[in-house]
Amino acid sequence: MELLYKAQTRFLFHSHIKIKLSAFYEESIFDELFAVLEHVDKKYNSYQAGSYFDIINKNSGSFVDVDEETVNILNQAITISDFFNGTYDITVMPLIRLWGFYKDEQRQIPSIKEIEDIKKLVDYRRIEIDGKKVRIEKGQEIITGSFIKAYAVDCLAERMLKLGINDAIINAGGSTIMAINNESHPQWQVMVRHPQTEEVLFKLNIANQTYSTSSQAKTFVNIDGKEYGHILNPITGFPSANKQVGIVSDNCMIGDMISTALFNESAEGFLKKIDLLSEHYNIQGFMLDSDNNIIYTQDFR
């Protein structure tokens, strides 16, 4: 029997987010589902005026009141940052601004002195949490871009399961794809493409898991004819030279944070870090390095 589906796509988190589920459901279900994403966008996206993270940023140097969810999100991010010794750091925004990602005028490569000066502001360990109060140091700025869309998809998947939806797929801009499966439809297939050539690298069959990917191809600044990607190494202050990282895991937010963090690893470091992470999380993945070499974990293929 051929399974029938219906889908809707809406624009949130600077991405087209597509929800596909059984045709059995009324169209009105999409309003309820997208409302979950809209709630996360409004409350926790650092780009949204009035969100908890926007308030933290605008009041740097002072404690601000937040909710329990903000504290939970921060604690998860800090855990991943601790594991990677700061090569993943959600206070990297001043460095991103320095490289010209939010400028319209002529950009130039920052000087070593400029980078070293700005790096003094980039340190997740200076995020203070006191109950439901949070403070970052004066001049610091948190960016939620590496995880907030994925966190919203986790919230959405949780709502769908509560509603009894057990056969669906959520594609959040291609960078976060959550598969929900049952016995009649045991898996979804995800095509993984080269970020520049669009060549198919892998065909993944995933079930009740998420595929998270980070890439330098679509978000970059052009300085003197050379493209510099948006994923920066907070330790060196420079963009990573790798091209793509893909992670299959059980949790979208964890998968997205890890895929970003692994971007700053060498091939050897990538495999070592995933091996260590596997003690805590169910993950597999691959890396496409600057020379188009594909490195992948033992069970990924």
PDB file of C-alpha atoms in Angstrom:
ATOM      1  CA  MET A   1       0.000   0.000   0.000  1.00  0.00           C
ATOM      2  CA  GLU A   2       1.388   3.403  -0.977  1.00  0.00           C
ATOM      3  CA  LEU A   3       1.544   5.846   1.911  1.00  0.00           C
ATOM      4  CA  LEU A   4       0.126   9.303   1.234  1.00  0.00           C
ATOM      5  CA  TYR A   5       1.532  12.500   2.727  1.00  0.00           C
ATOM      6  CA  LYS A   6       0.858  16.204   2.841  1.00  0.00           C
ATOM      7  CA  ALA A   7       3.371  18.958   3.527  1.00  0.00           C
ATOM      8  CA  GLN A   8       3.667  22.648   4.322  1.00  0.00           C
ATOM      9  CA  THR A   9       6.686  24.950   4.215  1.00  0.00           C
ATOM     10  CA  ARG A  10       7.049  28.208   6.142  1.00  0.00           C
ATOM     11  CA  PHE A  11       9.938  30.646   6.629  1.00  0.00           C
ATOM     12  CA  LEU A  12      11.371  30.779  10.156  1.00  0.00           C
ATOM     13  CA  PHE A  13      14.889  31.113  11.618  1.00  0.00           C
ATOM     14  CA  HIS A  14      16.095  32.502   8.257  1.00  0.00           C
ATOM     15  CA  SER A  15      15.224  29.100   6.727  1.00  0.00           C
ATOM     16  CA  HIS A  16      12.471  27.337   4.855  1.00  0.00           C
ATOM     17  CA  ILE A  17      11.118  24.716   7.253  1.00  0.00           C
ATOM     18  CA  LYS A  18       9.083  21.879   5.761  1.00  0.00           C
ATOM     19  CA  ILE A  19       6.843  19.552   7.760  1.00  0.00           C
ATOM     20  CA  LYS A  20       5.649  16.421   5.977  1.00  0.00           C
ATOM     21  CA  LEU A  21       3.196  14.012   7.600  1.00  0.00           C
ATOM     22  CA  SER A  22       0.430  11.532   6.879  1.00  0.00           C
ATOM     23  CA  ALA A  23      -2.341  12.800   4.603  1.00  0.00           C
ATOM     24  CA  PHE A  24      -4.765  11.565   7.265  1.00  0.00           C
ATOM     25  CA  TYR A  25      -4.417  14.856   9.194  1.00  0.00           C
ATOM     26  CA  GLU A  26      -6.423  18.020   8.553  1.00  0.00           C
ATOM     27  CA  GLU A  27      -4.596  21.040   7.135  1.00  0.00           C
ATOM     28  CA  SER A  28      -5.236  22.901  10.402  1.00  0.00           C
ATOM     29  CA  ILE A  29      -2.666  20.657  12.166  1.00  0.00           C
ATOM     30  CA  PHE A  30       0.096  22.663  10.477  1.00  0.00           C
ATOM     31  CA  ASP A  31      -0.910  25.852  12.315  1.00  0.00           C
ATOM     32  CA  GLU A  32      -0.528  24.050  15.638  1.00  0.00           C
ATOM     33  CA  LEU A  33       2.835  22.551  14.655  1.00  0.00           C
ATOM     34  CA  PHE A  34       4.381  25.721  13.236  1.00  0.00           C
ATOM     35  CA  ALA A  35       3.198  27.573  16.359  1.00  0.00           C
ATOM     36  CA  VAL A  36       5.724  25.503  18.353  1.00  0.00           C
ATOM     37  CA  LEU A  37       8.541  26.767  16.132  1.00  0.00           C
ATOM     38  CA  GLU A  38       7.234  30.345  16.276  1.00  0.00           C
ATOM     39  CA  HIS A  39       7.212  30.218  20.085  1.00  0.00           C
ATOM     40  CA  VAL A  40      10.885  29.155  20.233  1.00  0.00           C
ATOM     41  CA  ASP A  41      11.799  31.787  17.636  1.00  0.00           C
ATOM     42  CA  LYS A  42      10.151  34.547  19.648  1.00  0.00           C
ATOM     43  CA  LYS A  43      11.415  33.490  23.085  1.00  0.00           C
ATOM     44  CA  TYR A  44      14.929  32.133  22.496  1.00  0.00           C
ATOM     45  CA  ASN A  45      16.343  33.314  19.149  1.00  0.00           C
ATOM     46  CA  SER A  46      19.115  35.858  19.782  1.00  0.00           C
ATOM     47  CA  TYR A  47      18.192  37.590  16.497  1.00  0.00           C
ATOM     48  CA  GLN A  48      14.663  38.311  17.727  1.00  0.00           C
ATOM     49  CA  ALA A  49      14.161  41.588  19.597  1.00  0.00           C
ATOM     50  CA  GLY A  50      12.769  40.885  23.055  1.00  0.00           C
ATOM     51  CA  SER A  51      13.870  37.240  23.236  1.00  0.00           C
ATOM     52  CA  TYR A  52      15.636  36.133  26.410  1.00  0.00           C
ATOM     53  CA  PHE A  53      18.993  35.967  24.620  1.00  0.00           C
ATOM     54  CA  ASP A  54      18.469  39.395  23.049  1.00  0.00           C
ATOM     55  CA  ILE A  55      17.762  40.826  26.521  1.00  0.00           C
ATOM     56  CA  ILE A  56      20.899  39.119  27.923  1.00  0.00           C
ATOM     57  CA  ASN A  57      22.980  40.623  25.088  1.00  0.00           C
ATOM     58  CA  LYS A  58      21.536  44.120  25.384  1.00  0.00           C
ATOM     59  CA  ASN A  59      22.178  44.137  29.129  1.00  0.00           C
ATOM     60  CA  SER A  60      25.710  42.718  29.048  1.00  0.00           C
ATOM     61  CA  GLY A  61      27.428  43.372  32.350  1.00  0.00           C
ATOM     62  CA  SER A  62      24.174  43.060  34.340  1.00  0.00           C
ATOM     63  CA  PHE A  63      22.102  40.123  35.543  1.00  0.00           C
ATOM     64  CA  VAL A  64      18.748  39.683  33.779  1.00  0.00           C
ATOM     65  CA  ASP A  65      15.774  37.499  34.648  1.00  0.00           C
ATOM     66  CA  VAL A  66      15.217  34.496  32.371  1.00  0.00           C
ATOM     67  CA  ASP A  67      13.090  31.348  32.422  1.00  0.00           C
ATOM     68  CA  GLU A  68      14.103  27.783  33.253  1.00  0.00           C
ATOM     69  CA  GLU A  69      14.288  26.848  29.564  1.00  0.00           C
ATOM     70  CA  THR A  70      16.919  29.531  28.872  1.00  0.00           C
ATOM     71  CA  VAL A  71      19.018  28.130  31.727  1.00  0.00           C
ATOM     72  CA  ASN A  72      18.629  24.567  30.373  1.00  0.00           C
ATOM     73  CA  ILE A  73      19.683  25.698  26.880  1.00  0.00           C
ATOM     74  CA  LEU A  74      22.725  27.515  28.256  1.00  0.00           C
ATOM     75  CA  ASN A  75      23.780  24.536  30.374  1.00  0.00           C
ATOM     76  CA  GLN A  76      23.658  22.220  27.340  1.00  0.00           C
ATOM     77  CA  ALA A  77      25.748  24.651  25.283  1.00  0.00           C
ATOM     78  CA  ILE A  78      28.264  25.030  28.112  1.00  0.00           C
ATOM     79  CA  THR A  79      28.573  21.231  28.409  1.00  0.00           C
ATOM     80  CA  ILE A  80      29.489  20.954  24.709  1.00  0.00           C
ATOM     81  CA  SER A  81      31.888  23.931  24.988  1.00  0.00           C
ATOM     82  CA  ASP A  82      33.605  22.289  27.962  1.00  0.00           C
ATOM     83  CA  PHE A  83      34.076  19.074  26.000  1.00  0.00           C
ATOM     84  CA  PHE A  84      35.653  20.941  23.075  1.00  0.00           C
ATOM     85  CA  ASN A  85      37.775  23.215  25.301  1.00  0.00           C
ATOM     86  CA  GLY A  86      36.268  26.355  23.783  1.00  0.00           C
ATOM     87  CA  THR A  87      36.527  25.601  20.064  1.00  0.00           C
ATOM     88  CA  TYR A  88      32.737  25.734  20.307  1.00  0.00           C
ATOM     89  CA  ASP A  89      31.663  28.944  22.030  1.00  0.00           C
ATOM     90  CA  ILE A  90      28.274  30.677  21.854  1.00  0.00           C
ATOM     91  CA  THR A  91      29.859  34.025  22.810  1.00  0.00           C
ATOM     92  CA  VAL A  92      31.681  34.136  19.439  1.00  0.00           C
ATOM     93  CA  MET A  93      29.410  36.872  18.028  1.00  0.00           C
ATOM     94  CA  PRO A  94      31.912  39.779  18.437  1.00  0.00           C
ATOM     95  CA  LEU A  95      34.409  37.803  16.340  1.00  0.00           C
ATOM     96  CA  ILE A  96      31.756  37.119  13.683  1.00  0.00           C
ATOM     97  CA  ARG A  97      31.009  40.846  13.533  1.00  0.00           C
ATOM     98  CA  LEU A  98      34.731  41.630  13.251  1.00  0.00           C
ATOM     99  CA  TRP A  99      34.955  39.477  10.114  1.00  0.00           C
ATOM    100  CA  GLY A 100      32.215  41.596   8.547  1.00  0.00           C
ATOM    101  CA  PHE A 101      29.228  39.261   8.512  1.00  0.00           C
ATOM    102  CA  TYR A 102      26.890  42.095   9.475  1.00  0.00           C
ATOM    103  CA  LYS A 103      28.479  44.845   7.406  1.00  0.00           C
ATOM    104  CA  ASP A 104      27.448  46.169   4.011  1.00  0.00           C
ATOM    105  CA  GLU A 105      30.561  48.232   3.372  1.00  0.00           C
ATOM    106  CA  GLN A 106      33.909  47.042   2.053  1.00  0.00           C
ATOM    107  CA  ARG A 107      35.275  44.226   4.196  1.00  0.00           C
ATOM    108  CA  GLN A 108      38.886  43.399   4.939  1.00  0.00           C
ATOM    109  CA  ILE A 109      40.719  40.625   6.757  1.00  0.00           C
ATOM    110  CA  PRO A 110      41.032  41.678  10.411  1.00  0.00           C
ATOM    111  CA  SER A 111      44.534  42.342  11.698  1.00  0.00           C
ATOM    112  CA  ILE A 112      46.099  39.972  14.240  1.00  0.00           C
ATOM    113  CA  LYS A 113      45.797  42.730  16.855  1.00  0.00           C
ATOM    114  CA  GLU A 114      42.089  43.236  16.107  1.00  0.00           C
ATOM    115  CA  ILE A 115      41.491  39.495  16.384  1.00  0.00           C
ATOM    116  CA  GLU A 116      43.430  39.202  19.647  1.00  0.00           C
ATOM    117  CA  ASP A 117      41.555  42.180  21.134  1.00  0.00           C
ATOM    118  CA  ILE A 118      38.128  40.811  20.192  1.00  0.00           C
ATOM    119  CA  LYS A 119      39.014  37.289  21.344  1.00  0.00           C
ATOM    120  CA  LYS A 120      39.189  38.672  24.883  1.00  0.00           C
ATOM    121  CA  LEU A 121      35.382  38.988  24.743  1.00  0.00           C
ATOM    122  CA  VAL A 122      34.867  35.420  23.494  1.00  0.00           C
ATOM    123  CA  ASP A 123      34.714  33.119  26.513  1.00  0.00           C
ATOM    124  CA  TYR A 124      31.653  31.037  27.382  1.00  0.00           C
ATOM    125  CA  ARG A 125      33.111  30.459  30.876  1.00  0.00           C
ATOM    126  CA  ARG A 126      32.198  34.048  31.724  1.00  0.00           C
ATOM    127  CA  ILE A 127      28.481  33.329  31.325  1.00  0.00           C
ATOM    128  CA  GLU A 128      27.151  33.533  34.892  1.00  0.00           C
ATOM    129  CA  ILE A 129      24.002  31.646  35.878  1.00  0.00           C
ATOM    130  CA  ASP A 130      22.462  32.307  39.290  1.00  0.00           C
ATOM    131  CA  GLY A 131      19.151  30.498  39.593  1.00  0.00           C
ATOM    132  CA  LYS A 132      17.023  32.109  36.887  1.00  0.00           C
ATOM    133  CA  LYS A 133      19.327  35.077  36.411  1.00  0.00           C
ATOM    134  CA  VAL A 134      22.003  35.264  33.708  1.00  0.00           C
ATOM    135  CA  ARG A 135      24.839  37.713  33.143  1.00  0.00           C
ATOM    136  CA  ILE A 136      27.485  37.999  30.446  1.00  0.00           C
ATOM    137  CA  GLU A 137      30.435  40.375  30.690  1.00  0.00           C
ATOM    138  CA  LYS A 138      30.221  43.883  29.270  1.00  0.00           C
ATOM    139  CA  GLY A 139      30.828  43.712  25.511  1.00  0.00           C
ATOM    140  CA  GLN A 140      30.100  39.985  25.231  1.00  0.00           C
ATOM    141  CA  GLU A 141      27.341  38.763  22.919  1.00  0.00           C
ATOM    142  CA  ILE A 142      25.709  35.338  22.633  1.00  0.00           C
ATOM    143  CA  ILE A 143      24.701  33.962  19.237  1.00  0.00           C
ATOM    144  CA  THR A 144      22.117  31.160  19.137  1.00  0.00           C
ATOM    145  CA  GLY A 145      22.530  30.414  15.420  1.00  0.00           C
ATOM    146  CA  SER A 146      24.363  27.120  15.916  1.00  0.00           C
ATOM    147  CA  PHE A 147      21.533  25.477  17.850  1.00  0.00           C
ATOM    148  CA  ILE A 148      18.257  27.398  18.226  1.00  0.00           C
ATOM    149  CA  LYS A 149      16.559  26.183  15.037  1.00  0.00           C
ATOM    150  CA  ALA A 150      17.530  22.617  15.957  1.00  0.00           C
ATOM    151  CA  TYR A 151      16.226  23.122  19.487  1.00  0.00           C
ATOM    152  CA  ALA A 152      12.911  24.267  17.982  1.00  0.00           C
ATOM    153  CA  VAL A 153      12.751  21.074  15.888  1.00  0.00           C
ATOM    154  CA  ASP A 154      13.299  18.992  19.049  1.00  0.00           C
ATOM    155  CA  CYS A 155      10.365  20.811  20.657  1.00  0.00           C
ATOM    156  CA  LEU A 156       8.274  20.234  17.526  1.00  0.00           C
ATOM    157  CA  ALA A 157       9.097  16.506  17.386  1.00  0.00           C
ATOM    158  CA  GLU A 158       8.115  16.199  21.036  1.00  0.00           C
ATOM    159  CA  ARG A 159       4.764  17.881  20.344  1.00  0.00           C
ATOM    160  CA  MET A 160       4.124  15.654  17.318  1.00  0.00           C
ATOM    161  CA  LEU A 161       4.683  12.496  19.339  1.00  0.00           C
ATOM    162  CA  LYS A 162       2.307  13.770  22.030  1.00  0.00           C
ATOM    163  CA  LEU A 163      -0.295  14.285  19.298  1.00  0.00           C
ATOM    164  CA  GLY A 164       0.231  10.696  18.141  1.00  0.00           C
ATOM    165  CA  ILE A 165       2.029  11.659  14.909  1.00  0.00           C
ATOM    166  CA  ASN A 166       4.476   8.804  14.368  1.00  0.00           C
ATOM    167  CA  ASP A 167       5.252   9.053  10.649  1.00  0.00           C
ATOM    168  CA  ALA A 168       6.685  12.414   9.602  1.00  0.00           C
ATOM    169  CA  ILE A 169       9.802  14.282   8.569  1.00  0.00           C
ATOM    170  CA  ILE A 170      10.878  17.818   9.434  1.00  0.00           C
ATOM    171  CA  ASN A 171      13.401  19.519   7.160  1.00  0.00           C
ATOM    172  CA  ALA A 172      14.689  22.762   8.656  1.00  0.00           C
ATOM    173  CA  GLY A 173      16.621  24.412   5.856  1.00  0.00           C
ATOM    174  CA  GLY A 174      18.511  21.209   5.051  1.00  0.00           C
ATOM    175  CA  SER A 175      20.791  21.669   8.071  1.00  0.00           C
ATOM    176  CA  THR A 176      18.501  19.870  10.533  1.00  0.00           C
ATOM    177  CA  ILE A 177      16.362  16.943   9.375  1.00  0.00           C
ATOM    178  CA  MET A 178      14.314  14.977  11.914  1.00  0.00           C
ATOM    179  CA  ALA A 179      12.811  11.608  10.923  1.00  0.00           C
ATOM    180  CA  ILE A 180       9.864  10.164  12.848  1.00  0.00           C
ATOM    181  CA  ASN A 181       8.979   6.592  11.917  1.00  0.00           C
ATOM    182  CA  ASN A 182       6.631   3.713  12.705  1.00  0.00           C
ATOM    183  CA  GLU A 183       6.411   0.049  11.646  1.00  0.00           C
ATOM    184  CA  SER A 184       4.516   0.771   8.415  1.00  0.00           C
ATOM    185  CA  HIS A 185       7.178   3.287   7.344  1.00  0.00           C
ATOM    186  CA  PRO A 186      10.423   2.165   9.010  1.00  0.00           C
ATOM    187  CA  GLN A 187      12.770   4.855   7.639  1.00  0.00           C
ATOM    188  CA  TRP A 188      13.187   8.059   5.642  1.00  0.00           C
ATOM    189  CA  GLN A 189      15.936   8.571   3.083  1.00  0.00           C
ATOM    190  CA  VAL A 190      18.057  11.726   3.230  1.00  0.00           C
ATOM    191  CA  MET A 191      20.317  12.753   0.349  1.00  0.00           C
ATOM    192  CA  VAL A 192      23.606  14.274   1.509  1.00  0.00           C
ATOM    193  CA  ARG A 193      25.171  16.485  -1.159  1.00  0.00           C
ATOM    194  CA  HIS A 194      28.537  18.157  -1.598  1.00  0.00           C
ATOM    195  CA  PRO A 195      28.069  21.772  -0.434  1.00  0.00           C
ATOM    196  CA  GLN A 196      29.626  23.235  -3.596  1.00  0.00           C
ATOM    197  CA  THR A 197      29.095  20.741  -6.441  1.00  0.00           C
ATOM    198  CA  GLU A 198      25.722  19.331  -5.273  1.00  0.00           C
ATOM    199  CA  GLU A 199      27.114  15.842  -6.012  1.00  0.00           C
ATOM    200  CA  VAL A 200      25.429  13.153  -3.868  1.00  0.00           C
ATOM    201  CA  LEU A 201      27.893  12.007  -1.216  1.00  0.00           C
ATOM    202  CA  PHE A 202      25.614   9.697   0.754  1.00  0.00           C
ATOM    203  CA  LYS A 203      22.072   8.351   0.834  1.00  0.00           C
ATOM    204  CA  LEU A 204      21.208   8.054   4.502  1.00  0.00           C
ATOM    205  CA  ASN A 205      18.388   5.913   5.806  1.00  0.00           C
ATOM    206  CA  ILE A 206      17.389   7.325   9.174  1.00  0.00           C
ATOM    207  CA  ALA A 207      14.623   6.325  11.571  1.00  0.00           C
ATOM    208  CA  ASN A 208      13.598   8.245  14.696  1.00  0.00           C
ATOM    209  CA  GLN A 209      16.866  10.143  14.497  1.00  0.00           C
ATOM    210  CA  THR A 210      18.138  13.444  13.197  1.00  0.00           C
ATOM    211  CA  TYR A 211      20.680  14.445  10.570  1.00  0.00           C
ATOM    212  CA  SER A 212      22.527  17.675  11.370  1.00  0.00           C
ATOM    213  CA  THR A 213      24.955  19.345   9.002  1.00  0.00           C
ATOM    214  CA  SER A 214      27.206  22.396   9.112  1.00  0.00           C
ATOM    215  CA  SER A 215      28.713  23.903   5.973  1.00  0.00           C
ATOM    216  CA  GLN A 216      30.749  26.937   4.943  1.00  0.00           C
ATOM    217  CA  ALA A 217      29.310  27.022   1.407  1.00  0.00           C
ATOM    218  CA  LYS A 218      26.194  29.174   1.810  1.00  0.00           C
ATOM    219  CA  THR A 219      27.173  31.702   4.486  1.00  0.00           C
ATOM    220  CA  PHE A 220      30.439  33.510   3.896  1.00  0.00           C
ATOM    221  CA  VAL A 221      32.024  36.915   3.347  1.00  0.00           C
ATOM    222  CA  ASN A 222      33.969  37.731   0.206  1.00  0.00           C
ATOM    223  CA  ILE A 223      37.199  39.606   0.892  1.00  0.00           C
ATOM    224  CA  ASP A 224      39.455  40.409  -2.074  1.00  0.00           C
ATOM    225  CA  GLY A 225      37.863  37.664  -4.136  1.00  0.00           C
ATOM    226  CA  LYS A 226      38.234  34.936  -1.502  1.00  0.00           C
ATOM    227  CA  GLU A 227      35.358  33.404   0.441  1.00  0.00           C
ATOM    228  CA  TYR A 228      35.626  33.130   4.228  1.00  0.00           C
ATOM    229  CA  GLY A 229      33.015  30.936   5.917  1.00  0.00           C
ATOM    230  CA  HIS A 230      30.946  31.883   8.954  1.00  0.00           C
ATOM    231  CA  ILE A 231      32.094  29.024  11.191  1.00  0.00           C
ATOM    232  CA  LEU A 232      35.008  30.530  13.105  1.00  0.00           C
ATOM    233  CA  ASN A 233      37.487  28.920  15.466  1.00  0.00           C
ATOM    234  CA  PRO A 234      37.196  30.958  18.694  1.00  0.00           C
ATOM    235  CA  ILE A 235      40.716  29.902  19.692  1.00  0.00           C
ATOM    236  CA  THR A 236      42.498  31.080  16.516  1.00  0.00           C
ATOM    237  CA  GLY A 237      39.985  33.761  15.549  1.00  0.00           C
ATOM    238  CA  PHE A 238      39.965  32.574  11.928  1.00  0.00           C
ATOM    239  CA  PRO A 239      37.347  30.723   9.825  1.00  0.00           C
ATOM    240  CA  SER A 240      37.666  26.959   9.631  1.00  0.00           C
ATOM    241  CA  ALA A 241      38.981  25.611   6.332  1.00  0.00           C
ATOM    242  CA  ASN A 242      36.818  22.468   6.402  1.00  0.00           C
ATOM    243  CA  LYS A 243      33.829  22.312   4.052  1.00  0.00           C
ATOM    244  CA  GLN A 244      31.144  20.220   5.725  1.00  0.00           C
ATOM    245  CA  VAL A 245      30.352  18.095   8.765  1.00  0.00           C
ATOM    246  CA  GLY A 246      27.336  15.798   9.036  1.00  0.00           C
ATOM    247  CA  ILE A 247      26.103  14.084  12.204  1.00  0.00           C
ATOM    248  CA  VAL A 248      23.400  11.465  12.778  1.00  0.00           C
ATOM    249  CA  SER A 249      22.155  11.558  16.360  1.00  0.00           C
ATOM    250  CA  ASP A 250      19.100  11.256  18.590  1.00  0.00           C
ATOM    251  CA  ASN A 251      18.756  14.968  19.436  1.00  0.00           C
ATOM    252  CA  CYS A 252      18.684  17.869  16.977  1.00  0.00           C
ATOM    253  CA  MET A 253      20.181  20.487  19.292  1.00  0.00           C
ATOM    254  CA  ILE A 254      23.044  18.251  20.427  1.00  0.00           C
ATOM    255  CA  GLY A 255      23.654  17.165  16.816  1.00  0.00           C
ATOM    256  CA  ASP A 256      23.779  20.759  15.574  1.00  0.00           C
ATOM    257  CA  MET A 257      26.115  21.948  18.307  1.00  0.00           C
ATOM    258  CA  ILE A 258      28.431  18.977  17.769  1.00  0.00           C
ATOM    259  CA  SER A 259      28.469  19.394  13.976  1.00  0.00           C
ATOM    260  CA  THR A 260      29.522  23.037  14.469  1.00  0.00           C
ATOM    261  CA  ALA A 261      32.115  22.155  17.106  1.00  0.00           C
ATOM    262  CA  LEU A 262      33.677  19.386  14.983  1.00  0.00           C
ATOM    263  CA  PHE A 263      34.169  21.865  12.137  1.00  0.00           C
ATOM    264  CA  ASN A 264      37.328  23.098  13.843  1.00  0.00           C
ATOM    265  CA  GLU A 265      38.904  19.645  14.066  1.00  0.00           C
ATOM    266  CA  SER A 266      41.533  17.940  11.925  1.00  0.00           C
ATOM    267  CA  ALA A 267      40.625  14.561  10.400  1.00  0.00           C
ATOM    268  CA  GLU A 268      42.357  12.780  13.276  1.00  0.00           C
ATOM    269  CA  GLY A 269      40.764  15.068  15.855  1.00  0.00           C
ATOM    270  CA  PHE A 270      37.322  14.540  14.275  1.00  0.00           C
ATOM    271  CA  LEU A 271      37.504  10.751  14.719  1.00  0.00           C
ATOM    272  CA  LYS A 272      38.955  10.990  18.232  1.00  0.00           C
ATOM    273  CA  LYS A 273      36.331  13.476  19.391  1.00  0.00           C
ATOM    274  CA  ILE A 274      33.424  11.423  18.017  1.00  0.00           C
ATOM    275  CA  ASP A 275      34.820   8.326  19.682  1.00  0.00           C
ATOM    276  CA  LEU A 276      34.857  10.156  23.027  1.00  0.00           C
ATOM    277  CA  LEU A 277      31.439  11.743  22.431  1.00  0.00           C
ATOM    278  CA  SER A 278      29.985   8.299  21.675  1.00  0.00           C
ATOM    279  CA  GLU A 279      30.396   7.467  25.355  1.00  0.00           C
ATOM    280  CA  HIS A 280      27.690  10.059  26.101  1.00  0.00           C
ATOM    281  CA  TYR A 281      25.645  10.386  22.886  1.00  0.00           C
ATOM    282  CA  ASN A 282      24.481   8.029  20.144  1.00  0.00           C
ATOM    283  CA  ILE A 283      26.249   9.676  17.189  1.00  0.00           C
ATOM    284  CA  GLN A 284      27.936   8.879  13.881  1.00  0.00           C
ATOM    285  CA  GLY A 285      29.144  11.230  11.193  1.00  0.00           C
ATOM    286  CA  PHE A 286      31.477  12.435   8.478  1.00  0.00           C
ATOM    287  CA  MET A 287      33.705  15.384   7.638  1.00  0.00           C
ATOM    288  CA  LEU A 288      34.529  16.865   4.241  1.00  0.00           C
ATOM    289  CA  ASP A 289      37.847  18.640   4.684  1.00  0.00           C
ATOM    290  CA  SER A 290      39.412  21.524   2.744  1.00  0.00           C
ATOM    291  CA  ASP A 291      40.911  19.090   0.198  1.00  0.00           C
ATOM    292  CA  ASN A 292      37.588  17.289  -0.406  1.00  0.00           C
ATOM    293  CA  ASN A 293      38.694  14.229   1.565  1.00  0.00           C
ATOM    294  CA  ILE A 294      35.779  12.479   3.279  1.00  0.00           C
ATOM    295  CA  ILE A 295      36.466  11.151   6.759  1.00  0.00           C
ATOM    296  CA  TYR A 296      33.706   9.139   8.397  1.00  0.00           C
ATOM    297  CA  THR A 297      33.133   7.100  11.541  1.00  0.00           C
ATOM    298  CA  GLN A 298      33.238   3.323  11.396  1.00  0.00           C
ATOM    299  CA  ASP A 299      29.472   2.740  11.460  1.00  0.00           C
ATOM    300  CA  PHE A 300      28.413   5.740   9.384  1.00  0.00           C
ATOM    301  CA  ARG A 301      28.407   3.955   6.030  1.00  0.00           C
TER     302      ARG A 301
END
